[in-house]
XYZ file of C-alpha atoms in Angstrom:
342
model
C -12.894 2.150 -19.780
C -10.767 5.196 -20.621
C -13.879 7.358 -20.935
C -15.275 5.978 -17.677
C -12.024 6.700 -15.873
C -11.986 10.313 -17.102
C -15.552 10.814 -15.927
C -14.759 9.321 -12.525
C -11.648 11.451 -12.200
C -13.601 14.599 -13.012
C -16.365 13.725 -10.602
C -13.910 12.963 -7.817
C -11.892 16.118 -8.412
C -14.882 18.472 -8.403
C -15.773 18.234 -4.681
C -12.138 18.682 -3.677
C -11.901 21.811 -5.815
C -15.079 23.271 -4.295
C -13.818 22.571 -0.785
C -10.491 24.358 -1.286
C -10.513 27.689 0.583
C -9.503 30.945 -1.029
C -5.759 31.327 -0.619
C -3.426 34.273 -0.507
C -1.086 35.013 -3.390
C 1.891 34.122 -1.186
C 0.437 30.746 -0.132
C 2.627 27.732 -0.887
C 0.581 25.212 -2.855
C 1.405 21.553 -3.387
C -0.244 18.887 -5.489
C -0.279 15.432 -3.902
C -1.447 12.316 -5.757
C -2.212 9.023 -4.058
C -2.230 5.589 -5.614
C -5.664 5.054 -4.013
C -8.974 5.711 -5.712
C -11.382 8.364 -4.455
C -13.495 6.073 -2.231
C -10.442 4.693 -0.437
C -8.602 8.024 -0.260
C -11.577 9.475 1.590
C -10.467 7.291 4.506
C -6.714 6.875 4.127
C -5.585 10.293 2.861
C -8.142 13.105 2.945
C -8.568 13.438 6.744
C -4.831 13.976 7.282
C -4.495 16.526 4.475
C -7.600 18.362 5.651
C -5.960 18.701 9.073
C -2.744 19.954 7.466
C -4.589 22.571 5.411
C -6.642 23.727 8.395
C -3.528 24.244 10.527
C -1.296 25.705 7.808
C -3.984 28.118 6.642
C -2.788 30.848 4.271
C 0.816 29.709 4.609
C 0.354 26.434 2.685
C -2.379 24.339 1.066
C -2.151 20.824 -0.395
C -4.442 19.813 -3.267
C -5.181 16.075 -3.368
C -5.605 13.919 -6.463
C -6.584 10.268 -6.620
C -5.432 7.225 -8.604
C -4.404 8.112 -12.174
C -5.945 11.602 -12.067
C -2.810 13.595 -12.946
C -0.535 10.776 -14.113
C -0.871 6.973 -14.231
C 0.143 5.319 -10.973
C 3.089 3.619 -12.675
C 4.475 7.067 -13.562
C 4.097 8.621 -10.111
C 7.782 8.403 -9.282
C 8.870 10.072 -12.517
C 6.316 12.861 -12.062
C 7.451 13.376 -8.478
C 11.116 13.459 -9.428
C 10.424 15.995 -12.198
C 8.301 18.157 -9.940
C 5.095 17.676 -11.928
C 3.663 16.492 -8.616
C 4.970 17.825 -5.309
C 4.124 14.852 -3.104
C 2.930 11.258 -3.407
C 1.273 8.652 -1.208
C 2.094 5.205 -2.572
C 4.058 2.050 -2.131
C 7.379 1.808 -3.972
C 6.226 -1.144 -6.084
C 3.130 0.466 -7.618
C 4.905 3.665 -8.613
C 7.875 1.778 -10.086
C 10.549 3.716 -8.237
C 14.106 2.989 -9.467
C 15.553 2.058 -6.088
C 16.952 -1.055 -4.489
C 14.028 -1.134 -2.043
C 11.175 -1.000 -4.561
C 10.536 -4.743 -4.403
C 9.747 -4.478 -0.682
C 6.994 -1.878 -1.056
C 3.405 -3.001 -1.254
C 3.241 -6.653 -0.217
C 6.583 -8.391 0.163
C 5.422 -11.960 0.861
C 5.161 -12.807 4.566
C 7.490 -10.007 5.672
C 4.928 -8.998 8.292
C 2.095 -10.649 10.167
C 0.409 -7.575 11.659
C 0.163 -3.922 10.662
C 2.122 -2.854 13.738
C 5.127 -4.777 12.406
C 5.698 -2.107 9.748
C 6.342 0.951 11.966
C 8.442 -1.206 14.283
C 10.615 -2.363 11.375
C 11.089 1.200 10.155
C 11.562 2.947 13.475
C 13.412 0.319 15.537
C 15.101 -1.994 13.033
C 16.694 0.443 10.584
C 14.445 0.344 7.519
C 13.767 4.085 7.698
C 17.455 4.915 7.302
C 17.754 2.568 4.315
C 14.706 4.097 2.586
C 15.920 7.642 3.317
C 19.299 6.865 1.760
C 17.853 5.136 -1.299
C 15.477 7.962 -2.162
C 17.983 10.721 -1.448
C 20.166 9.145 -4.151
C 17.435 9.718 -6.745
C 16.438 13.197 -5.603
C 13.258 12.330 -3.701
C 12.472 12.938 -0.031
C 11.178 9.858 1.780
C 8.946 11.414 4.419
C 7.571 8.434 6.323
C 6.386 4.841 6.097
C 3.260 3.199 7.417
C 1.117 0.072 7.228
C -2.179 -0.543 5.527
C -4.207 -3.744 5.407
C -3.162 -7.369 4.862
C -3.216 -8.907 1.370
C -6.007 -11.399 0.698
C -7.632 -12.833 -2.410
C -11.207 -11.804 -3.191
C -12.522 -13.887 -6.066
C -15.592 -14.714 -8.107
C -15.101 -18.477 -7.651
C -14.135 -20.081 -4.313
C -10.486 -20.773 -3.466
C -10.184 -23.761 -1.130
C -6.869 -25.258 -2.298
C -3.710 -24.140 -4.063
C -4.984 -25.922 -7.174
C -7.905 -23.469 -7.293
C -5.430 -20.627 -7.922
C -4.290 -22.132 -11.215
C -5.009 -19.836 -14.137
C -6.805 -17.196 -12.078
C -6.367 -13.715 -13.600
C -5.719 -11.506 -10.597
C -5.176 -7.780 -10.133
C -2.281 -7.458 -7.701
C 0.980 -5.691 -6.940
C 4.046 -6.410 -9.108
C 6.067 -8.249 -6.446
C 3.067 -10.152 -5.081
C 2.214 -11.191 -8.636
C 5.784 -12.271 -9.328
C 5.727 -14.442 -6.209
C 2.261 -15.965 -6.647
C 2.838 -16.766 -10.338
C 4.624 -19.953 -9.237
C 1.254 -21.183 -7.942
C -0.497 -20.571 -11.241
C -1.786 -17.051 -10.605
C -1.815 -14.842 -13.725
C -1.028 -11.255 -12.588
C -2.944 -8.565 -14.480
C -2.041 -4.878 -14.456
C -4.812 -2.370 -15.226
C -5.711 1.101 -13.890
C -7.143 0.938 -10.374
C -10.441 2.563 -11.392
C -11.014 -0.125 -14.041
C -10.859 -3.070 -11.629
C -14.558 -3.173 -10.754
C -15.627 -3.233 -14.404
C -12.955 -5.825 -15.259
C -14.362 -8.118 -12.579
C -17.842 -7.678 -14.021
C -16.788 -8.351 -17.601
C -14.630 -11.374 -16.767
C -11.312 -9.747 -17.621
C -10.379 -10.491 -14.007
C -11.166 -13.540 -11.870
C -10.208 -11.796 -8.656
C -7.950 -9.417 -6.806
C -5.082 -9.785 -4.337
C -4.748 -6.128 -3.526
C -6.143 -5.565 -0.069
C -7.977 -6.874 2.935
C -11.725 -7.115 3.352
C -12.103 -3.501 4.527
C -11.041 -2.156 1.147
C -13.132 -4.735 -0.672
C -16.233 -3.276 0.952
C -15.112 0.358 0.891
C -14.307 0.600 -2.820
C -17.064 -1.658 -4.152
C -15.111 -4.818 -4.958
C -17.237 -6.812 -2.508
C -20.163 -6.106 -4.837
C -18.490 -7.832 -7.799
C -16.716 -10.736 -6.073
C -18.220 -13.578 -4.033
C -15.482 -15.118 -1.881
C -12.756 -13.918 0.483
C -9.747 -16.161 1.178
C -8.701 -15.928 4.833
C -5.086 -16.985 4.096
C -3.029 -13.891 3.341
C 0.154 -13.246 1.369
C 1.371 -10.666 3.857
C 0.175 -9.150 7.089
C 0.406 -5.520 6.034
C 1.031 -3.365 2.997
C 4.064 -1.076 3.263
C 3.432 2.403 1.874
C 4.907 5.851 2.171
C 4.618 9.582 1.763
C 7.224 11.096 -0.555
C 8.025 14.663 -1.617
C 9.960 16.270 -4.425
C 13.321 17.061 -2.839
C 13.526 20.634 -4.157
C 9.997 21.471 -2.985
C 10.758 19.871 0.383
C 13.945 21.864 0.889
C 12.073 25.098 0.120
C 9.609 24.579 2.993
C 10.108 26.371 6.320
C 11.106 23.921 9.035
C 7.812 24.185 10.917
C 5.808 23.256 7.804
C 8.082 20.266 7.268
C 7.325 19.143 10.819
C 3.604 19.757 10.323
C 3.560 17.636 7.170
C 5.464 14.836 8.947
C 3.046 14.943 11.895
C 0.009 14.769 9.592
C 1.555 11.843 7.717
C 2.064 10.044 11.030
C -1.548 10.791 11.979
C -2.586 9.236 8.669
C -0.585 6.099 9.462
C -2.140 5.892 12.929
C -5.673 6.265 11.566
C -5.115 3.357 9.191
C -3.851 1.195 12.049
C -7.207 1.196 13.831
C -9.458 1.671 10.775
C -8.130 -1.451 9.090
C -7.628 -3.530 12.228
C -11.193 -2.996 13.355
C -12.643 -3.243 9.878
C -10.969 -6.524 8.994
C -12.449 -8.300 12.036
C -15.888 -6.724 11.857
C -16.445 -7.405 8.158
C -15.276 -11.015 8.411
C -17.926 -11.600 11.070
C -20.696 -9.198 10.068
C -20.061 -8.424 6.399
C -23.008 -9.733 4.350
C -21.424 -9.849 0.896
C -18.428 -12.202 0.873
C -18.296 -15.870 1.859
C -15.093 -16.795 3.703
C -12.961 -19.661 2.396
C -9.640 -21.083 3.568
C -6.775 -23.190 2.262
C -5.740 -25.812 4.877
C -2.683 -24.825 6.931
C -0.643 -27.834 5.853
C -1.140 -26.821 2.213
C -0.621 -23.101 2.810
C 2.679 -23.968 4.502
C 4.007 -24.594 0.972
C 3.391 -20.936 0.154
C 5.144 -19.732 3.301
C 8.108 -22.020 2.577
C 8.290 -20.680 -0.975
C 8.362 -17.153 0.439
C 11.571 -17.883 2.337
C 13.167 -19.075 -0.900
C 11.880 -15.935 -2.592
C 13.505 -13.811 0.121
C 16.874 -15.434 -0.577
C 16.405 -14.929 -4.315
C 15.789 -11.211 -3.746
C 18.676 -10.913 -1.259
C 21.100 -12.260 -3.871
C 20.295 -9.347 -6.200
C 22.159 -6.602 -4.304
C 23.826 -5.677 -1.037
C 21.010 -3.312 -0.069
C 18.343 -5.942 -0.706
C 20.347 -8.396 1.364
C 20.385 -5.898 4.263
C 16.607 -5.515 4.141
C 15.983 -9.261 3.911
C 18.277 -9.882 6.871
C 16.307 -7.345 8.916
C 13.086 -9.175 8.031
C 14.649 -12.479 9.052
C 16.032 -11.166 12.349
C 12.785 -9.410 13.220
C 10.530 -12.369 12.472
C 12.828 -14.738 14.359
C 12.654 -12.496 17.414
C 8.866 -12.200 17.172
C 8.578 -15.982 16.957
C 10.733 -16.379 20.079
C 8.689 -13.741 21.897
C 5.587 -15.889 21.419
C 2.068 -14.696 22.153
C 0.785 -12.133 21.388
C 3.594 -11.330 18.949
C 3.619 -14.672 17.160
C 2.024 -18.049 17.651
C 1.751 -21.346 15.834
């Protein structure tokens, strides 16, 4: 698998290198690594960075690298803090950042129902200020937060009850794995590029890493058979980060340009995922849909509320975030359709 990953990394890097325009000696150059593999990054990262490079021209160019190409995903934070990498696109959880908010990155169980919940929580309910403070303490610039897809199981065998989860070896995010372990799920951590092969060889029974759009985009729909419609969370929470020293060196207009392109990236994912999730459920030919009955899945949602309280008890900052989630979801429930129903 190590050899395969190196070959994939080289193959993915080659086109990017060929596409990079000649740059002046004075051009600022950054290296940005995403937690996403090449096939996914082509949708969720590359278009925004291509726009940045086209506008910045000779003043600044950003080179993009995909999952594990420069450093393993679990070492992204350390590399960013050291300046080995200038910028990162990732959730807090995957890159193991040493902050009080790390547990909420990726998929914090049932914190959101829809992707639009994430920007609302950050821009109207105070999460942005908390993230900015937490990362400033460890010398990293938190640039912006956005939503990706919901978290569903895609498996080789059908999941139609909670009992079917027992013993299933699943590739998932650290916090999601910690939560779902109480229902018998066995979380497995391997490099992202090795997931497809691990599903083929039987090292994995499934994944709880994405929605159906990613399953089709990155090839996991070719090596799994079933898609569980119940989800752990309505949207992944991810971010753009920058090395603080490199960020402070940028002229103000290039800072604004980078922020605008990050926001454009977040917006693109809003409609790409939202449309893709619905279309592939209805028209996707590869995965059979299964569901766990609502009355049984209610046990998982109830366990999530207990999990929230467990996390809130760990620190004052975590308690602040959990309270925001509680207040927000209570308001959405009171607002009713189309915000919440059922």
